[in-house]
Amino acid sequence: MPELPEVEIVKRGLSEILVDQPKIVRIEFMRKDLRDPMPMARLKKLEGAQILTVHRRAKYLIIETDRGGILSHLGMTGTWRVAGKGEERDHDHIYLHLSNGLRLAYRDPRRFGIFEDIDLEHQEKNKRLSALGPEPLDDDFNAGYLKNKLSEKQTSIKVAIMNQEVVVGVGNIYASEALFRSGIRPDKKAGRVSKTQVQLLVQEIKRVLTLAIEAGGSSISDFKNSSGQSGYFQNNFQVYDRKGEPCVVCATPIRSSVLGGRSTFWCRKCQS
DNA sequence: CAAGATTCCTGGTGGC
DNA sequence: TGCCACCAGGAATCTT
């Protein structure tokens, strides 16, 4: 479900919920696996640990405790929410019972998510995190870096910016949106994107992600923040899921095709 | 080695 | 209306 803005919104929501730094009283598993088996024995050792903070790296959430961390990824359909007494739902896979009386539920119908322990002292060595590229909103994601990273790449620019080794957090929706805003055709070979276009692209990736965070994320399907509220950035999509509808700039019908196995949307007049 | 294809799983929806 | 093929925001693991 979520790309960087949505994960950031969840992170902020969880941070508020966990601001009083409760202990994890019990981790209740409703099943043994999501996409991968969950390391339940190691996770169980965090029962009794005190939660300190919640971080985000790429599309991962990292819950830090005084005894180690939890690495969580929402996949496509994962959500965290506070589940009151009796508020169990289908596909609730994990309950975190907290010392402040709250119960956090992880629900993920499609089960593409991840829930693991992580060694906080050596996060950079974690196999999920070690190969990740820069954060798009950090200063080390800039035109010089990206131009260099894209040079010689034969794949399309859209597939390239969705590659988490190039830059993290950009998924299918925001890739289409950022390319539209930069005037770059999504099927252009990554290595052929000009320096000027790369500068624009970096700027527009940062801009669209920032706008989406400010809007509370995009709610497609059933994305909700941890308080159960929808985001509203989906109302600001300029190309995503708008096949055949008029371009907001020139009224040419928006096209769609498949790149890297994912639906892609663009305006053939505004993007080149 | 890079790039493309396939796979995991369930639910919603568009088309007939 | 009912059914069913198809598609979905991710990423690891294959095959080419």
PDB file of C-alpha atoms (C1' of nucleotides) in Angstrom:
ATOM      1  CA  MET A   1       0.000   0.000   0.000  1.00  0.00           C
ATOM      2  CA  PRO A   2       2.301   2.656   1.187  1.00  0.00           C
ATOM      3  CA  GLU A   3       5.128   4.597  -0.306  1.00  0.00           C
ATOM      4  CA  LEU A   4       7.372   6.949   1.641  1.00  0.00           C
ATOM      5  CA  PRO A   5       4.726   9.578   2.523  1.00  0.00           C
ATOM      6  CA  GLU A   6       2.304   6.989   3.858  1.00  0.00           C
ATOM      7  CA  VAL A   7       4.985   5.256   5.927  1.00  0.00           C
ATOM      8  CA  GLU A   8       6.103   8.633   7.261  1.00  0.00           C
ATOM      9  CA  ILE A   9       2.513   9.396   8.301  1.00  0.00           C
ATOM     10  CA  VAL A  10       2.256   6.028  10.059  1.00  0.00           C
ATOM     11  CA  LYS A  11       5.583   6.684  11.770  1.00  0.00           C
ATOM     12  CA  ARG A  12       4.397  10.047  13.065  1.00  0.00           C
ATOM     13  CA  GLY A  13       1.142   8.533  14.250  1.00  0.00           C
ATOM     14  CA  LEU A  14       2.888   5.718  16.087  1.00  0.00           C
ATOM     15  CA  SER A  15       5.331   8.198  17.616  1.00  0.00           C
ATOM     16  CA  GLU A  16       2.438  10.109  19.127  1.00  0.00           C
ATOM     17  CA  ILE A  17       0.757   6.963  20.370  1.00  0.00           C
ATOM     18  CA  LEU A  18       4.018   5.755  21.920  1.00  0.00           C
ATOM     19  CA  VAL A  19       5.193   9.086  23.300  1.00  0.00           C
ATOM     20  CA  ASP A  20       4.810   7.835  26.869  1.00  0.00           C
ATOM     21  CA  GLN A  21       7.299   5.050  26.104  1.00  0.00           C
ATOM     22  CA  PRO A  22       5.240   2.074  27.271  1.00  0.00           C
ATOM     23  CA  LYS A  23       6.627  -1.386  27.753  1.00  0.00           C
ATOM     24  CA  ILE A  24       5.684  -4.216  25.454  1.00  0.00           C
ATOM     25  CA  VAL A  25       3.776  -6.503  27.772  1.00  0.00           C
ATOM     26  CA  ARG A  26       3.103  -9.215  25.230  1.00  0.00           C
ATOM     27  CA  ILE A  27       3.470  -9.865  21.515  1.00  0.00           C
ATOM     28  CA  GLU A  28       0.577 -11.948  20.286  1.00  0.00           C
ATOM     29  CA  PHE A  29       0.945 -13.674  16.944  1.00  0.00           C
ATOM     30  CA  MET A  30      -2.243 -14.651  15.164  1.00  0.00           C
ATOM     31  CA  ARG A  31      -0.226 -16.512  12.563  1.00  0.00           C
ATOM     32  CA  LYS A  32       3.393 -17.509  12.021  1.00  0.00           C
ATOM     33  CA  ASP A  33       4.218 -15.815   8.765  1.00  0.00           C
ATOM     34  CA  LEU A  34       3.578 -12.800   6.608  1.00  0.00           C
ATOM     35  CA  ARG A  35       5.484 -12.911   3.340  1.00  0.00           C
ATOM     36  CA  ASP A  36       8.286 -14.583   5.297  1.00  0.00           C
ATOM     37  CA  PRO A  37       8.138 -16.511   8.554  1.00  0.00           C
ATOM     38  CA  MET A  38       8.308 -14.159  11.524  1.00  0.00           C
ATOM     39  CA  PRO A  39      11.224 -14.839  13.901  1.00  0.00           C
ATOM     40  CA  MET A  40       8.829 -15.335  16.781  1.00  0.00           C
ATOM     41  CA  ALA A  41      11.303 -16.691  19.303  1.00  0.00           C
ATOM     42  CA  ARG A  42      13.588 -13.683  18.991  1.00  0.00           C
ATOM     43  CA  LEU A  43      10.675 -11.253  18.933  1.00  0.00           C
ATOM     44  CA  LYS A  44       9.259 -12.806  22.082  1.00  0.00           C
ATOM     45  CA  LYS A  45      12.439 -11.722  23.863  1.00  0.00           C
ATOM     46  CA  LEU A  46      11.240  -8.145  23.453  1.00  0.00           C
ATOM     47  CA  GLU A  47       8.339  -8.803  25.792  1.00  0.00           C
ATOM     48  CA  GLY A  48       9.045  -6.577  28.786  1.00  0.00           C
ATOM     49  CA  ALA A  49      11.164  -4.166  26.774  1.00  0.00           C
ATOM     50  CA  GLN A  50      10.441  -0.456  26.911  1.00  0.00           C
ATOM     51  CA  ILE A  51       9.654   1.316  23.658  1.00  0.00           C
ATOM     52  CA  LEU A  52      11.831   4.396  23.143  1.00  0.00           C
ATOM     53  CA  THR A  53      11.203   5.801  19.661  1.00  0.00           C
ATOM     54  CA  VAL A  54       9.924   4.975  16.194  1.00  0.00           C
ATOM     55  CA  HIS A  55      12.017   5.705  13.116  1.00  0.00           C
ATOM     56  CA  ARG A  56      11.508   5.392   9.400  1.00  0.00           C
ATOM     57  CA  ARG A  57      14.161   4.247   6.936  1.00  0.00           C
ATOM     58  CA  ALA A  58      12.954   4.002   3.340  1.00  0.00           C
ATOM     59  CA  LYS A  59       9.553   2.301   3.600  1.00  0.00           C
ATOM     60  CA  TYR A  60      10.537   0.485   6.789  1.00  0.00           C
ATOM     61  CA  LEU A  61       9.443   1.354  10.307  1.00  0.00           C
ATOM     62  CA  ILE A  62      11.928   0.723  13.089  1.00  0.00           C
ATOM     63  CA  ILE A  63      10.549   0.535  16.618  1.00  0.00           C
ATOM     64  CA  GLU A  64      13.403   1.021  19.064  1.00  0.00           C
ATOM     65  CA  THR A  65      13.271  -0.464  22.529  1.00  0.00           C
ATOM     66  CA  ASP A  66      15.805  -0.642  25.346  1.00  0.00           C
ATOM     67  CA  ARG A  67      16.475  -4.253  24.396  1.00  0.00           C
ATOM     68  CA  GLY A  68      16.569  -4.123  20.598  1.00  0.00           C
ATOM     69  CA  GLY A  69      14.476  -3.125  17.650  1.00  0.00           C
ATOM     70  CA  ILE A  70      11.559  -4.241  15.548  1.00  0.00           C
ATOM     71  CA  LEU A  71      11.715  -3.851  11.770  1.00  0.00           C
ATOM     72  CA  SER A  72       8.310  -3.552  10.146  1.00  0.00           C
ATOM     73  CA  HIS A  73       7.355  -3.093   6.502  1.00  0.00           C
ATOM     74  CA  LEU A  74       3.765  -2.556   5.448  1.00  0.00           C
ATOM     75  CA  GLY A  75       4.083  -4.241   2.064  1.00  0.00           C
ATOM     76  CA  MET A  76       1.070  -3.264   0.004  1.00  0.00           C
ATOM     77  CA  THR A  77      -1.775  -3.602   2.473  1.00  0.00           C
ATOM     78  CA  GLY A  78      -0.255  -3.348   5.935  1.00  0.00           C
ATOM     79  CA  THR A  79      -1.688  -1.041   8.610  1.00  0.00           C
ATOM     80  CA  TRP A  80      -0.990  -0.334  12.272  1.00  0.00           C
ATOM     81  CA  ARG A  81      -3.854   0.820  14.449  1.00  0.00           C
ATOM     82  CA  VAL A  82      -4.907   1.029  18.046  1.00  0.00           C
ATOM     83  CA  ALA A  83      -7.395  -1.787  18.541  1.00  0.00           C
ATOM     84  CA  GLY A  84      -9.719  -1.300  21.475  1.00  0.00           C
ATOM     85  CA  LYS A  85     -11.238  -4.185  23.343  1.00  0.00           C
ATOM     86  CA  GLY A  86     -13.323  -6.291  20.986  1.00  0.00           C
ATOM     87  CA  GLU A  87     -11.973  -4.520  17.893  1.00  0.00           C
ATOM     88  CA  GLU A  88     -10.464  -7.555  16.250  1.00  0.00           C
ATOM     89  CA  ARG A  89     -10.610  -7.775  12.476  1.00  0.00           C
ATOM     90  CA  ASP A  90      -9.942 -10.363   9.805  1.00  0.00           C
ATOM     91  CA  HIS A  91      -6.258 -10.358   8.861  1.00  0.00           C
ATOM     92  CA  ASP A  92      -5.088  -8.932  12.164  1.00  0.00           C
ATOM     93  CA  HIS A  93      -1.815 -10.855  12.337  1.00  0.00           C
ATOM     94  CA  ILE A  94      -0.017  -9.308  15.312  1.00  0.00           C
ATOM     95  CA  TYR A  95      -1.115  -7.613  18.523  1.00  0.00           C
ATOM     96  CA  LEU A  96       1.326  -5.628  20.640  1.00  0.00           C
ATOM     97  CA  HIS A  97      -0.080  -5.384  24.160  1.00  0.00           C
ATOM     98  CA  LEU A  98       1.385  -2.327  25.867  1.00  0.00           C
ATOM     99  CA  SER A  99       1.825  -1.365  29.500  1.00  0.00           C
ATOM    100  CA  ASN A 100      -0.259   1.793  28.989  1.00  0.00           C
ATOM    101  CA  GLY A 101      -3.253  -0.409  28.290  1.00  0.00           C
ATOM    102  CA  LEU A 102      -3.248   0.127  24.519  1.00  0.00           C
ATOM    103  CA  ARG A 103      -3.155  -2.660  22.018  1.00  0.00           C
ATOM    104  CA  LEU A 104      -1.476  -2.051  18.661  1.00  0.00           C
ATOM    105  CA  ALA A 105      -2.717  -4.241  15.827  1.00  0.00           C
ATOM    106  CA  TYR A 106      -0.893  -5.030  12.626  1.00  0.00           C
ATOM    107  CA  ARG A 107      -3.361  -5.924   9.890  1.00  0.00           C
ATOM    108  CA  ASP A 108      -2.252  -6.984   6.412  1.00  0.00           C
ATOM    109  CA  PRO A 109      -4.728  -8.842   4.174  1.00  0.00           C
ATOM    110  CA  ARG A 110      -2.254  -9.503   1.413  1.00  0.00           C
ATOM    111  CA  ARG A 111       0.567 -10.392   3.792  1.00  0.00           C
ATOM    112  CA  PHE A 112       3.377  -8.784   1.813  1.00  0.00           C
ATOM    113  CA  GLY A 113       4.596  -7.060   4.945  1.00  0.00           C
ATOM    114  CA  ILE A 114       7.603  -7.773   7.144  1.00  0.00           C
ATOM    115  CA  PHE A 115       7.857  -8.044  10.933  1.00  0.00           C
ATOM    116  CA  GLU A 116      11.268  -8.936  12.304  1.00  0.00           C
ATOM    117  CA  ASP A 117      13.725  -8.104  15.030  1.00  0.00           C
ATOM    118  CA  ILE A 118      16.707  -5.916  14.173  1.00  0.00           C
ATOM    119  CA  ASP A 119      20.050  -5.338  15.859  1.00  0.00           C
ATOM    120  CA  LEU A 120      20.003  -1.610  16.534  1.00  0.00           C
ATOM    121  CA  GLU A 121      23.753  -1.453  17.045  1.00  0.00           C
ATOM    122  CA  HIS A 122      24.421  -2.709  13.526  1.00  0.00           C
ATOM    123  CA  GLN A 123      21.447  -1.508  11.507  1.00  0.00           C
ATOM    124  CA  GLU A 124      23.547  -0.805   8.439  1.00  0.00           C
ATOM    125  CA  LYS A 125      24.418  -4.479   8.271  1.00  0.00           C
ATOM    126  CA  ASN A 126      20.806  -5.636   8.260  1.00  0.00           C
ATOM    127  CA  LYS A 127      20.174  -7.434   4.999  1.00  0.00           C
ATOM    128  CA  ARG A 128      16.961  -5.511   4.392  1.00  0.00           C
ATOM    129  CA  LEU A 129      18.665  -2.160   4.851  1.00  0.00           C
ATOM    130  CA  SER A 130      22.244  -2.611   3.703  1.00  0.00           C
ATOM    131  CA  ALA A 131      21.728  -2.016  -0.017  1.00  0.00           C
ATOM    132  CA  LEU A 132      19.280   0.874   0.241  1.00  0.00           C
ATOM    133  CA  GLY A 133      20.001   4.153  -1.511  1.00  0.00           C
ATOM    134  CA  PRO A 134      19.699   7.643  -0.029  1.00  0.00           C
ATOM    135  CA  GLU A 135      16.570   9.113   1.495  1.00  0.00           C
ATOM    136  CA  PRO A 136      14.919  11.280  -1.182  1.00  0.00           C
ATOM    137  CA  LEU A 137      14.393  14.195   1.207  1.00  0.00           C
ATOM    138  CA  ASP A 138      18.014  14.237   2.377  1.00  0.00           C
ATOM    139  CA  ASP A 139      20.641  16.497   0.839  1.00  0.00           C
ATOM    140  CA  ASP A 140      22.725  13.584  -0.404  1.00  0.00           C
ATOM    141  CA  PHE A 141      19.927  12.832  -2.851  1.00  0.00           C
ATOM    142  CA  ASN A 142      20.805  15.527  -5.370  1.00  0.00           C
ATOM    143  CA  ALA A 143      21.270  16.005  -9.102  1.00  0.00           C
ATOM    144  CA  GLY A 144      24.965  15.163  -9.083  1.00  0.00           C
ATOM    145  CA  TYR A 145      24.358  11.914  -7.261  1.00  0.00           C
ATOM    146  CA  LEU A 146      21.402  10.857  -9.384  1.00  0.00           C
ATOM    147  CA  LYS A 147      22.989  11.726 -12.738  1.00  0.00           C
ATOM    148  CA  ASN A 148      25.986   9.621 -11.818  1.00  0.00           C
ATOM    149  CA  LYS A 149      23.804   6.779 -10.577  1.00  0.00           C
ATOM    150  CA  LEU A 150      21.738   6.737 -13.780  1.00  0.00           C
ATOM    151  CA  SER A 151      24.631   6.928 -16.198  1.00  0.00           C
ATOM    152  CA  GLU A 152      24.869   3.917 -18.477  1.00  0.00           C
ATOM    153  CA  LYS A 153      21.607   2.516 -17.129  1.00  0.00           C
ATOM    154  CA  GLN A 154      19.615   0.876 -19.921  1.00  0.00           C
ATOM    155  CA  THR A 155      16.413   0.530 -17.986  1.00  0.00           C
ATOM    156  CA  SER A 156      13.655   3.145 -18.084  1.00  0.00           C
ATOM    157  CA  ILE A 157      13.864   6.195 -15.852  1.00  0.00           C
ATOM    158  CA  LYS A 158      10.671   5.158 -14.100  1.00  0.00           C
ATOM    159  CA  VAL A 159      11.941   1.705 -13.210  1.00  0.00           C
ATOM    160  CA  ALA A 160      15.236   3.310 -12.145  1.00  0.00           C
ATOM    161  CA  ILE A 161      13.740   5.723  -9.620  1.00  0.00           C
ATOM    162  CA  MET A 162      11.596   2.930  -8.188  1.00  0.00           C
ATOM    163  CA  ASN A 163      14.753   0.902  -7.607  1.00  0.00           C
ATOM    164  CA  GLN A 164      15.401   1.229  -3.869  1.00  0.00           C
ATOM    165  CA  GLU A 165      19.161   1.048  -4.450  1.00  0.00           C
ATOM    166  CA  VAL A 166      18.952   4.269  -6.475  1.00  0.00           C
ATOM    167  CA  VAL A 167      16.688   6.177  -4.120  1.00  0.00           C
ATOM    168  CA  VAL A 168      14.321   4.845  -1.471  1.00  0.00           C
ATOM    169  CA  GLY A 169      10.664   5.493  -0.859  1.00  0.00           C
ATOM    170  CA  VAL A 170       9.499   6.209  -4.405  1.00  0.00           C
ATOM    171  CA  GLY A 171       6.883   3.676  -5.449  1.00  0.00           C
ATOM    172  CA  ASN A 172       4.579   3.329  -8.401  1.00  0.00           C
ATOM    173  CA  ILE A 173       2.338   6.298  -7.740  1.00  0.00           C
ATOM    174  CA  TYR A 174       4.902   8.927  -6.868  1.00  0.00           C
ATOM    175  CA  ALA A 175       7.212   7.790  -9.672  1.00  0.00           C
ATOM    176  CA  SER A 176       4.523   8.599 -12.246  1.00  0.00           C
ATOM    177  CA  GLU A 177       3.640  11.850 -10.512  1.00  0.00           C
ATOM    178  CA  ALA A 178       7.235  13.082 -10.211  1.00  0.00           C
ATOM    179  CA  LEU A 179       8.002  12.247 -13.838  1.00  0.00           C
ATOM    180  CA  PHE A 180       4.946  14.160 -15.005  1.00  0.00           C
ATOM    181  CA  ARG A 181       5.899  17.165 -12.924  1.00  0.00           C
ATOM    182  CA  SER A 182       9.419  17.029 -14.398  1.00  0.00           C
ATOM    183  CA  GLY A 183       8.260  16.628 -17.991  1.00  0.00           C
ATOM    184  CA  ILE A 184      10.125  13.353 -18.501  1.00  0.00           C
ATOM    185  CA  ARG A 185       8.657  10.386 -20.346  1.00  0.00           C
ATOM    186  CA  PRO A 186       8.639   7.392 -17.987  1.00  0.00           C
ATOM    187  CA  ASP A 187       9.973   5.053 -20.682  1.00  0.00           C
ATOM    188  CA  LYS A 188      13.017   7.209 -21.444  1.00  0.00           C
ATOM    189  CA  LYS A 189      16.258   5.319 -20.924  1.00  0.00           C
ATOM    190  CA  ALA A 190      17.643   6.334 -17.546  1.00  0.00           C
ATOM    191  CA  GLY A 191      21.111   6.995 -18.931  1.00  0.00           C
ATOM    192  CA  ARG A 192      19.715   9.373 -21.547  1.00  0.00           C
ATOM    193  CA  VAL A 193      17.959  11.742 -19.155  1.00  0.00           C
ATOM    194  CA  SER A 194      19.715  15.112 -19.440  1.00  0.00           C
ATOM    195  CA  LYS A 195      21.429  16.897 -16.591  1.00  0.00           C
ATOM    196  CA  THR A 196      18.734  19.556 -16.659  1.00  0.00           C
ATOM    197  CA  GLN A 197      16.009  16.946 -16.518  1.00  0.00           C
ATOM    198  CA  VAL A 198      17.736  15.131 -13.657  1.00  0.00           C
ATOM    199  CA  GLN A 199      17.869  18.372 -11.697  1.00  0.00           C
ATOM    200  CA  LEU A 200      14.169  18.883 -12.275  1.00  0.00           C
ATOM    201  CA  LEU A 201      13.398  15.281 -11.386  1.00  0.00           C
ATOM    202  CA  VAL A 202      15.222  15.472  -8.070  1.00  0.00           C
ATOM    203  CA  GLN A 203      13.386  18.677  -7.258  1.00  0.00           C
ATOM    204  CA  GLU A 204       9.985  17.230  -8.187  1.00  0.00           C
ATOM    205  CA  ILE A 205      10.525  13.957  -6.313  1.00  0.00           C
ATOM    206  CA  LYS A 206      11.270  15.985  -3.200  1.00  0.00           C
ATOM    207  CA  ARG A 207       8.351  18.294  -3.872  1.00  0.00           C
ATOM    208  CA  VAL A 208       5.716  15.647  -4.515  1.00  0.00           C
ATOM    209  CA  LEU A 209       6.758  13.544  -1.528  1.00  0.00           C
ATOM    210  CA  THR A 210       6.732  16.590   0.729  1.00  0.00           C
ATOM    211  CA  LEU A 211       3.312  17.690  -0.510  1.00  0.00           C
ATOM    212  CA  ALA A 212       1.963  14.188   0.017  1.00  0.00           C
ATOM    213  CA  ILE A 213       3.275  14.067   3.587  1.00  0.00           C
ATOM    214  CA  GLU A 214       1.692  17.439   4.287  1.00  0.00           C
ATOM    215  CA  ALA A 215      -1.587  16.052   2.921  1.00  0.00           C
ATOM    216  CA  GLY A 216      -1.440  13.064   5.243  1.00  0.00           C
ATOM    217  CA  GLY A 217      -0.474  10.610   2.519  1.00  0.00           C
ATOM    218  CA  SER A 218      -2.564   9.126  -0.242  1.00  0.00           C
ATOM    219  CA  SER A 219      -5.494   6.893   0.576  1.00  0.00           C
ATOM    220  CA  ILE A 220      -6.104   4.288  -2.070  1.00  0.00           C
ATOM    221  CA  SER A 221      -7.975   1.195  -1.144  1.00  0.00           C
ATOM    222  CA  ASP A 222      -7.994   1.352   2.627  1.00  0.00           C
ATOM    223  CA  PHE A 223      -4.867   3.247   3.621  1.00  0.00           C
ATOM    224  CA  LYS A 224      -5.386   4.896   6.971  1.00  0.00           C
ATOM    225  CA  ASN A 225      -2.976   6.481   9.383  1.00  0.00           C
ATOM    226  CA  SER A 226      -2.613   4.989  12.827  1.00  0.00           C
ATOM    227  CA  SER A 227      -5.563   6.999  14.075  1.00  0.00           C
ATOM    228  CA  GLY A 228      -7.778   5.636  11.333  1.00  0.00           C
ATOM    229  CA  GLN A 229      -7.837   8.818   9.280  1.00  0.00           C
ATOM    230  CA  SER A 230      -7.484   8.885   5.504  1.00  0.00           C
ATOM    231  CA  GLY A 231      -4.927  11.027   3.744  1.00  0.00           C
ATOM    232  CA  TYR A 232      -6.112  13.171   0.888  1.00  0.00           C
ATOM    233  CA  PHE A 233      -3.189  13.493  -1.513  1.00  0.00           C
ATOM    234  CA  GLN A 234      -4.940  11.090  -3.896  1.00  0.00           C
ATOM    235  CA  ASN A 235      -7.079  14.095  -4.813  1.00  0.00           C
ATOM    236  CA  ASN A 236      -3.932  15.745  -6.133  1.00  0.00           C
ATOM    237  CA  PHE A 237      -2.817  13.004  -8.499  1.00  0.00           C
ATOM    238  CA  GLN A 238      -2.134  14.559 -11.884  1.00  0.00           C
ATOM    239  CA  VAL A 239      -1.591  11.369 -13.885  1.00  0.00           C
ATOM    240  CA  TYR A 240      -1.824   8.292 -11.661  1.00  0.00           C
ATOM    241  CA  ASP A 241      -4.941   6.244 -12.391  1.00  0.00           C
ATOM    242  CA  ARG A 242      -6.173   8.927 -14.818  1.00  0.00           C
ATOM    243  CA  LYS A 243      -5.939   6.973 -18.065  1.00  0.00           C
ATOM    244  CA  GLY A 244      -7.977   8.680 -20.776  1.00  0.00           C
ATOM    245  CA  GLU A 245      -8.738  11.701 -18.631  1.00  0.00           C
ATOM    246  CA  PRO A 246      -7.492  15.106 -19.782  1.00  0.00           C
ATOM    247  CA  CYS A 247      -4.001  16.240 -18.802  1.00  0.00           C
ATOM    248  CA  VAL A 248      -4.296  18.974 -16.183  1.00  0.00           C
ATOM    249  CA  VAL A 249      -1.909  21.118 -18.231  1.00  0.00           C
ATOM    250  CA  CYS A 250      -2.791  20.553 -21.900  1.00  0.00           C
ATOM    251  CA  ALA A 251      -5.983  18.419 -21.849  1.00  0.00           C
ATOM    252  CA  THR A 252      -4.406  15.653 -23.938  1.00  0.00           C
ATOM    253  CA  PRO A 253      -5.785  12.295 -22.730  1.00  0.00           C
ATOM    254  CA  ILE A 254      -3.461  10.643 -20.222  1.00  0.00           C
ATOM    255  CA  ARG A 255      -1.859   7.475 -21.504  1.00  0.00           C
ATOM    256  CA  SER A 256      -1.052   4.345 -19.615  1.00  0.00           C
ATOM    257  CA  SER A 257       1.217   1.402 -20.266  1.00  0.00           C
ATOM    258  CA  VAL A 258       3.158  -1.165 -18.314  1.00  0.00           C
ATOM    259  CA  LEU A 259       6.791  -0.611 -17.336  1.00  0.00           C
ATOM    260  CA  GLY A 260       8.647  -3.055 -15.166  1.00  0.00           C
ATOM    261  CA  GLY A 261       5.370  -4.871 -14.685  1.00  0.00           C
ATOM    262  CA  ARG A 262       3.659  -1.842 -13.161  1.00  0.00           C
ATOM    263  CA  SER A 263       0.966   0.454 -14.504  1.00  0.00           C
ATOM    264  CA  THR A 264       2.424   3.736 -15.643  1.00  0.00           C
ATOM    265  CA  PHE A 265       0.643   6.971 -16.496  1.00  0.00           C
ATOM    266  CA  TRP A 266       1.891   9.959 -18.474  1.00  0.00           C
ATOM    267  CA  CYS A 267       1.039  12.755 -20.904  1.00  0.00           C
ATOM    268  CA  ARG A 268       2.659  12.299 -24.297  1.00  0.00           C
ATOM    269  CA  LYS A 269       2.565  16.034 -24.982  1.00  0.00           C
ATOM    270  CA  CYS A 270       3.950  17.323 -21.692  1.00  0.00           C
ATOM    271  CA  GLN A 271       6.615  14.660 -21.200  1.00  0.00           C
ATOM    272  CA  SER A 272       9.563  14.021 -23.496  1.00  0.00           C
TER     273      SER A 272
ATOM    274  C1'  DC B   1      25.964  -8.580 -14.465  1.00  0.00           C
ATOM    275  C1'  DA B   2      21.943  -6.070 -15.786  1.00  0.00           C
ATOM    276  C1'  DA B   3      17.307  -6.272 -16.912  1.00  0.00           C
ATOM    277  C1'  DG B   4      13.073  -8.569 -17.325  1.00  0.00           C
ATOM    278  C1'  DA B   5       9.739 -11.997 -15.498  1.00  0.00           C
ATOM    279  C1'  DT B   6       7.676 -14.289 -11.830  1.00  0.00           C
ATOM    280  C1'  DT B   7       6.178 -14.942  -7.289  1.00  0.00           C
ATOM    281  C1'  DC B   8       4.097 -14.359  -2.734  1.00  0.00           C
ATOM    282  C1'  DC B   9      -1.523 -13.391  -1.090  1.00  0.00           C
ATOM    283  C1'  DT B  10      -6.282 -11.564  -0.732  1.00  0.00           C
ATOM    284  C1'  DG B  11      -9.837  -8.291  -2.027  1.00  0.00           C
ATOM    285  C1'  DG B  12     -12.058  -5.012  -4.986  1.00  0.00           C
ATOM    286  C1'  DT B  13     -13.727  -3.997  -9.406  1.00  0.00           C
ATOM    287  C1'  DG B  14     -14.695  -3.672 -14.294  1.00  0.00           C
ATOM    288  C1'  DG B  15     -16.587  -6.150 -18.018  1.00  0.00           C
ATOM    289  C1'  DC B  16     -19.515  -9.460 -19.903  1.00  0.00           C
TER     290       DC B  16
ATOM    291  C1'  DT C   1     -27.534  -9.178 -10.845  1.00  0.00           C
ATOM    292  C1'  DG C   2     -23.807 -12.595 -10.851  1.00  0.00           C
ATOM    293  C1'  DC C   3     -19.637 -14.340 -11.961  1.00  0.00           C
ATOM    294  C1'  DC C   4     -14.916 -14.174 -12.941  1.00  0.00           C
ATOM    295  C1'  DA C   5     -10.712 -12.550 -14.910  1.00  0.00           C
ATOM    296  C1'  DC C   6      -7.755  -9.176 -13.821  1.00  0.00           C
ATOM    297  C1'  DC C   7      -5.376  -5.800 -11.297  1.00  0.00           C
ATOM    298  C1'  DA C   8      -3.474  -3.622  -7.002  1.00  0.00           C
ATOM    299  C1'  DG C   9       0.651   1.144  -3.518  1.00  0.00           C
ATOM    300  C1'  DG C  10       6.422  -3.910  -2.800  1.00  0.00           C
ATOM    301  C1'  DA C  11      10.371  -6.394  -3.165  1.00  0.00           C
ATOM    302  C1'  DA C  12      12.886 -10.864  -3.284  1.00  0.00           C
ATOM    303  C1'  DT C  13      14.077 -14.440  -6.314  1.00  0.00           C
ATOM    304  C1'  DC C  14      14.165 -16.584 -10.583  1.00  0.00           C
ATOM    305  C1'  DT C  15      15.492 -16.574 -15.655  1.00  0.00           C
ATOM    306  C1'  DT C  16      17.336 -14.618 -19.821  1.00  0.00           C
TER     307       DT C  16
END
